[in-house]
Short mmCIF file of C-alpha atoms in Angstrom, two decimals:
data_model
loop_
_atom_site.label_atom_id
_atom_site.label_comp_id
_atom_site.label_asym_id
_atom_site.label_seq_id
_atom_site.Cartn_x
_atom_site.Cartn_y
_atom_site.Cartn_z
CA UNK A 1 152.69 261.88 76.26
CA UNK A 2 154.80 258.80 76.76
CA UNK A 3 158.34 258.77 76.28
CA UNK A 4 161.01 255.47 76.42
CA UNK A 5 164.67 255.74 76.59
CA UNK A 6 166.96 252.59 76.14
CA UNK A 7 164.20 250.76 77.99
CA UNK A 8 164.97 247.20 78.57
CA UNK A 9 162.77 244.61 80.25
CA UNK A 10 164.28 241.25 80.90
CA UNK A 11 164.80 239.10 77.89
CA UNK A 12 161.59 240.30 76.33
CA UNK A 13 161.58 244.04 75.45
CA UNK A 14 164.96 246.33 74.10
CA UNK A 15 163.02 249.69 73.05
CA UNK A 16 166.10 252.39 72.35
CA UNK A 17 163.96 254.93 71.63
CA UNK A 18 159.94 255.58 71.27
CA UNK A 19 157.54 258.85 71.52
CA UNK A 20 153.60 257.92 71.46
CA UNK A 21 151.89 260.89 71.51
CA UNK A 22 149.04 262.94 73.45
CA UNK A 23 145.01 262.39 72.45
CA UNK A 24 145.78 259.74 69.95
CA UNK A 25 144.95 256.39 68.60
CA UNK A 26 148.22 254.04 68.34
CA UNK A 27 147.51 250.75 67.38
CA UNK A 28 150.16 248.50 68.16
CA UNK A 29 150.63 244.87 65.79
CA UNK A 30 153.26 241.90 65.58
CA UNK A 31 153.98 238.43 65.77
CA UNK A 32 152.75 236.33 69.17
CA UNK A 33 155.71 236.68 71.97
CA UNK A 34 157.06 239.82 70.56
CA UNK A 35 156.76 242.28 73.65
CA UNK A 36 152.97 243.50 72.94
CA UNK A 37 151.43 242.72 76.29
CA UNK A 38 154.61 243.41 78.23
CA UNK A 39 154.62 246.76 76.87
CA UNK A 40 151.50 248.21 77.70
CA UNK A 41 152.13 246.59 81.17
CA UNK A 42 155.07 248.96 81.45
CA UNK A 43 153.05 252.04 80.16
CA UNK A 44 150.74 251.27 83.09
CA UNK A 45 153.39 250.59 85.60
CA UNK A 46 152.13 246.79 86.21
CA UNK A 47 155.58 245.93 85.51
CA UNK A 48 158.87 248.10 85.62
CA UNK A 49 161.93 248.24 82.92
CA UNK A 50 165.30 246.90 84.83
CA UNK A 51 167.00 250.30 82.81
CA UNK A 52 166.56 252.99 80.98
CA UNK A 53 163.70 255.87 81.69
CA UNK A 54 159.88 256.15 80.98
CA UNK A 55 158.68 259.57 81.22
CA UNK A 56 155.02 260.25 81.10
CA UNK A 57 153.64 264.03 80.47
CA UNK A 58 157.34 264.91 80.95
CA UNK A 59 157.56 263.33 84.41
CA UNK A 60 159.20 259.85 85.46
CA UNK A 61 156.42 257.44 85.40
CA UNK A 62 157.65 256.07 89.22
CA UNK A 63 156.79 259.64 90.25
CA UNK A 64 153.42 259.22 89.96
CA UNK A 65 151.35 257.90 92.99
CA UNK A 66 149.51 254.65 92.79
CA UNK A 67 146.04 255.92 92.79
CA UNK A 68 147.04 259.03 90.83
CA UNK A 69 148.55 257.13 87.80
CA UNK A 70 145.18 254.62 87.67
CA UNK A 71 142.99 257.64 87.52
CA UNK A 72 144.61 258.59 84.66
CA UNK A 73 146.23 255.54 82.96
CA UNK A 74 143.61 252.29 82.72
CA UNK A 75 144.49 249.38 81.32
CA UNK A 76 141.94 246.40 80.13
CA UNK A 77 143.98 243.22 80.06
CA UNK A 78 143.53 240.38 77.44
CA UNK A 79 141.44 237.97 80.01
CA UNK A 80 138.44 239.45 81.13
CA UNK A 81 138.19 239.83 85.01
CA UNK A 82 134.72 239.29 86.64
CA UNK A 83 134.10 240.07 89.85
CA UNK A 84 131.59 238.81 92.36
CA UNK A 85 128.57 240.46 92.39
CA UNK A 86 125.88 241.71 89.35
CA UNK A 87 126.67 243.43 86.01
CA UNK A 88 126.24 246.84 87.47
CA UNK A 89 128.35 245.69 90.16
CA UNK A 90 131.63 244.71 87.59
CA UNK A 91 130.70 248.57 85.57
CA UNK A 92 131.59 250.40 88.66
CA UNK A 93 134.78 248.14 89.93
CA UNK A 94 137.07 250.28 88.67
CA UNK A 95 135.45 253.07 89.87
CA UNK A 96 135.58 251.85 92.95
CA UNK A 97 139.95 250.76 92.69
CA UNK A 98 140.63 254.39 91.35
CA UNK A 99 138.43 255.90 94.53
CA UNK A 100 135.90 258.12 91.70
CA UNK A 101 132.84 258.68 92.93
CA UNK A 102 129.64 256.07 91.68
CA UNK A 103 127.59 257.29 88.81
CA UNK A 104 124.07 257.05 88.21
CA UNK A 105 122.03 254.10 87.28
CA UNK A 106 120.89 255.62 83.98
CA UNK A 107 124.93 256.54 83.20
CA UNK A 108 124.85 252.83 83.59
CA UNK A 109 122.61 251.67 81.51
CA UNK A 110 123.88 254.13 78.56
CA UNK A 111 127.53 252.56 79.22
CA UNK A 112 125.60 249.53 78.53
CA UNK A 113 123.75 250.14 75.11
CA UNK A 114 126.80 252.16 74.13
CA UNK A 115 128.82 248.85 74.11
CA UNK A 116 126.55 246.81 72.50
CA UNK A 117 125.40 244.87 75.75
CA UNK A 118 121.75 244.09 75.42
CA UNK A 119 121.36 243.20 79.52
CA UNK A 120 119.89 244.46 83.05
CA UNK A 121 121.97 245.76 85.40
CA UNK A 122 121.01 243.20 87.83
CA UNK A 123 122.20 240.56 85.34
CA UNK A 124 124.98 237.68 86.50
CA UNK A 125 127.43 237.88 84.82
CA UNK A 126 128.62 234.47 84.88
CA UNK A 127 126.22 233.90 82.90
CA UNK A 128 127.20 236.38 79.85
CA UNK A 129 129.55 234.65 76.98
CA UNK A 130 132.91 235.43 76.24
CA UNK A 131 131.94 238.11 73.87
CA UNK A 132 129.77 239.79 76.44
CA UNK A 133 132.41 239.78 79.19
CA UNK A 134 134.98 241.44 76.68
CA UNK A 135 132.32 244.10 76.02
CA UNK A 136 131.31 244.41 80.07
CA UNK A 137 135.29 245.10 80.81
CA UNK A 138 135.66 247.50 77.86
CA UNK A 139 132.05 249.53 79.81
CA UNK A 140 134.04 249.47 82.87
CA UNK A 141 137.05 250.85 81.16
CA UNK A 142 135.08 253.33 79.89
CA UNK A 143 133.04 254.48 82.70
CA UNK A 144 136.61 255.49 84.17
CA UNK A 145 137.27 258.28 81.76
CA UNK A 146 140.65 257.82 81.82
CA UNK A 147 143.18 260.23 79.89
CA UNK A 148 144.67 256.74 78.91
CA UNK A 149 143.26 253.44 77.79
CA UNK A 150 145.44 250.90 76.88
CA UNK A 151 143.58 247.51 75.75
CA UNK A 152 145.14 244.35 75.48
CA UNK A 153 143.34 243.00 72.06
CA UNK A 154 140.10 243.89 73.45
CA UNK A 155 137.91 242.24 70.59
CA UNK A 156 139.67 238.68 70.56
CA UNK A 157 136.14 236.98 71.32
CA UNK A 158 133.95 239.13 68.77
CA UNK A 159 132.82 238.09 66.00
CA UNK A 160 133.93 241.00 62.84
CA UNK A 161 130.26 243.08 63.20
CA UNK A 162 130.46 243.39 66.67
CA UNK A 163 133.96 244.35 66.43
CA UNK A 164 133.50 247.26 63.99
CA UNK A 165 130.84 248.22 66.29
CA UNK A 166 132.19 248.47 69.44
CA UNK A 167 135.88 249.54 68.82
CA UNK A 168 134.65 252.20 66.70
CA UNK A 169 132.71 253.17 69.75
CA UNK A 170 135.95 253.32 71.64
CA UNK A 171 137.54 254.90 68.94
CA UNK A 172 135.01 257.87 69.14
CA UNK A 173 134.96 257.61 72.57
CA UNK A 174 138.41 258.45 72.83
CA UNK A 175 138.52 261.09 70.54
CA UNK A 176 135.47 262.82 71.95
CA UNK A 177 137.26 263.42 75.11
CA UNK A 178 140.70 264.20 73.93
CA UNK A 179 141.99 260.74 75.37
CA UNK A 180 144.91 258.56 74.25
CA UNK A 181 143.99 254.94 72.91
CA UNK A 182 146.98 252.48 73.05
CA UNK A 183 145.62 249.18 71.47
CA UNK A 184 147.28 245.82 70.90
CA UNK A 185 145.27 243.94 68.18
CA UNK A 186 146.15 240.69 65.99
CA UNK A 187 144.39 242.79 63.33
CA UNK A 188 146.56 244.68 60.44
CA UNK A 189 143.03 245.41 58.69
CA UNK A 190 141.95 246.67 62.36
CA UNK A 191 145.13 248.96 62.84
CA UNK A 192 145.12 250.44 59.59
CA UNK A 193 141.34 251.32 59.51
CA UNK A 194 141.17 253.14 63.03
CA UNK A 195 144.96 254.27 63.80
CA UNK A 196 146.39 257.20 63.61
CA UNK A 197 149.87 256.07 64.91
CA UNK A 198 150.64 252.45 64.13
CA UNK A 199 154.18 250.69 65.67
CA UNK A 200 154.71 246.96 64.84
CA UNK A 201 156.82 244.83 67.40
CA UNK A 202 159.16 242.04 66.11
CA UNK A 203 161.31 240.16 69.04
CA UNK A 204 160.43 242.71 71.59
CA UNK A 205 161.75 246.33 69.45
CA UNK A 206 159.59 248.19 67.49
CA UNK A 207 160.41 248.15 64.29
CA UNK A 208 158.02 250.06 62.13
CA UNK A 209 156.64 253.51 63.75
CA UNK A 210 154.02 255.53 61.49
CA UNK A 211 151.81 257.89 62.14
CA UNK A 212 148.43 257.40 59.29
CA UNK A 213 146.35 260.42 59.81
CA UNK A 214 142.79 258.76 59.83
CA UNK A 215 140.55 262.11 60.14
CA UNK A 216 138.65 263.38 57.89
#
C-alpha cells in the first residue's frame, strides 16, 4: 500500500527504505521526538519529504488530488479538534471536508455507542472530558470509512478499560472492512496485543520492522 524510498524530511526523519502493507494493522512505537507524528503526517500528505519518493497503491502520493487522497487516507491527530456546533455536528465534520454525503441520525447514534460515548447528539461538546473528545474524534474518523486511518496515539486520555474497549473496536473496525490501521501509541503492551505489523522509530529511522500475525 505505502511505499518510501530514501525519504528524508528535514532534520527529523531519514527512512531509506519501508513497505507497510494493504488491509493491515501497523502499530508504530519509539522514544518521544523520534519521527512518529511527522511520519504519519507524510503518509497523509500534511507535510511533504524534501527527497526521495512516496508511492501509495503504486502511484506517487502528489498525484493524488486533495479531496481524493482525504476520502481515502484520514488521519486523527494527537489533539482533539472540536468544532463549533453540537456532538452530532463534530461526527459529521469530516464528512462534510471529504464532500461524502450526511448519514442518518440513527448511523449516528450507533457511531456513538460503538465508541463507548454514552451522550445525545444534541450534546455540547465543550462540555465532554478529555477522554470523551478523544473518543468523539475517533467516531468521526470512523464515520468516514476511510481505506486508511492513521491515529496519532488516539487513547492518550483513556484510562486502560476504556482503551481495550475502544481500540479493539477500531481494530475490528478496520478489519471488518478490509481497511489499513496505521497507529502511533506510547504502548509496547498496546502494539504487541493488536498489531500485525509493528516498526519502532529511534532518531527519526525505523529500526525494527516485524510483521506478528495476530489472527486467529
Amino acid at each position: 500500500m505505502y511505499q518510501l524510498n530514501e525519504v528524508r524530511f528535514q532534520t527529523i526523519l531519514d527512512i531509506p527504505s519501508l513497505i507497510i502493507p494493504d488491509q493491515t494493522v501497523t502499530c508504530i512505537t519509539g522514544e518521544s521526538g523520534s519521527g512518529k507524528t511527522a511520519f504519519l503526517r507524510l503518509l497523509s500528505r500534511l507535510i511533504t519529504p524534501d527527497v526521495g519518493s512516496i508511492l501509495y497503491r503504486d502511484q506517487p502520493l502528489s498525484s493524488y488530488g486533495a479531496v481524493e487522497l482525504r476520502r481515502q487516507v484520514v488521519m486523527m491527530p494527537q489533539e482533539t479538534v472540536i468544532f463549533p456546533g453540537t456532538l452530532g455536528d463534530n461526527l459529521q465534520a469530516g464528512l462534510r471536508f471529504s464532500e461524502k454525503s450526511m448519514p442518518a441520525k440513527y448511523l449516528l447514534e450507533e457511531m456513538l455507542d460503538f465508541v463507548k460515548l454514552e451522550k445525545s447528539l444534541e450534546t455540547d461538546p465543550n462540555q465532554l472530558s478529555g477522554g470523551e473528545k478523544q473518543r468523539l474524534a475517533l467516531g468521526r474518523v470512523l464515520l468516514m470509512n476511510p481505506t486508511v486511518l492513521l491515529l496519532d496515539e488516539p487513547s492518550a486520555s483513556l484510562d486502560d478499560e476504556t482503551e481495550s474497549f475502544v481500540i479493539q473496536r477500531v481494530v475490528e473496525f478496520t478489519r471488518r472492512n478490509n481497511a489499513a490501521l496505521i497507529m502511533v501509541t506510547h504502548s509496547k503492551r498496546l502494539a504487541q496485543s493488536i498489531g500485525g505489523h509493528h516498526i519502532v522509530f529511534a532518531h527519526g529511522r525505523p529500526v525494527i520492522n516485524s510483521g506478528v500475525d495476530t489472527d486467529e
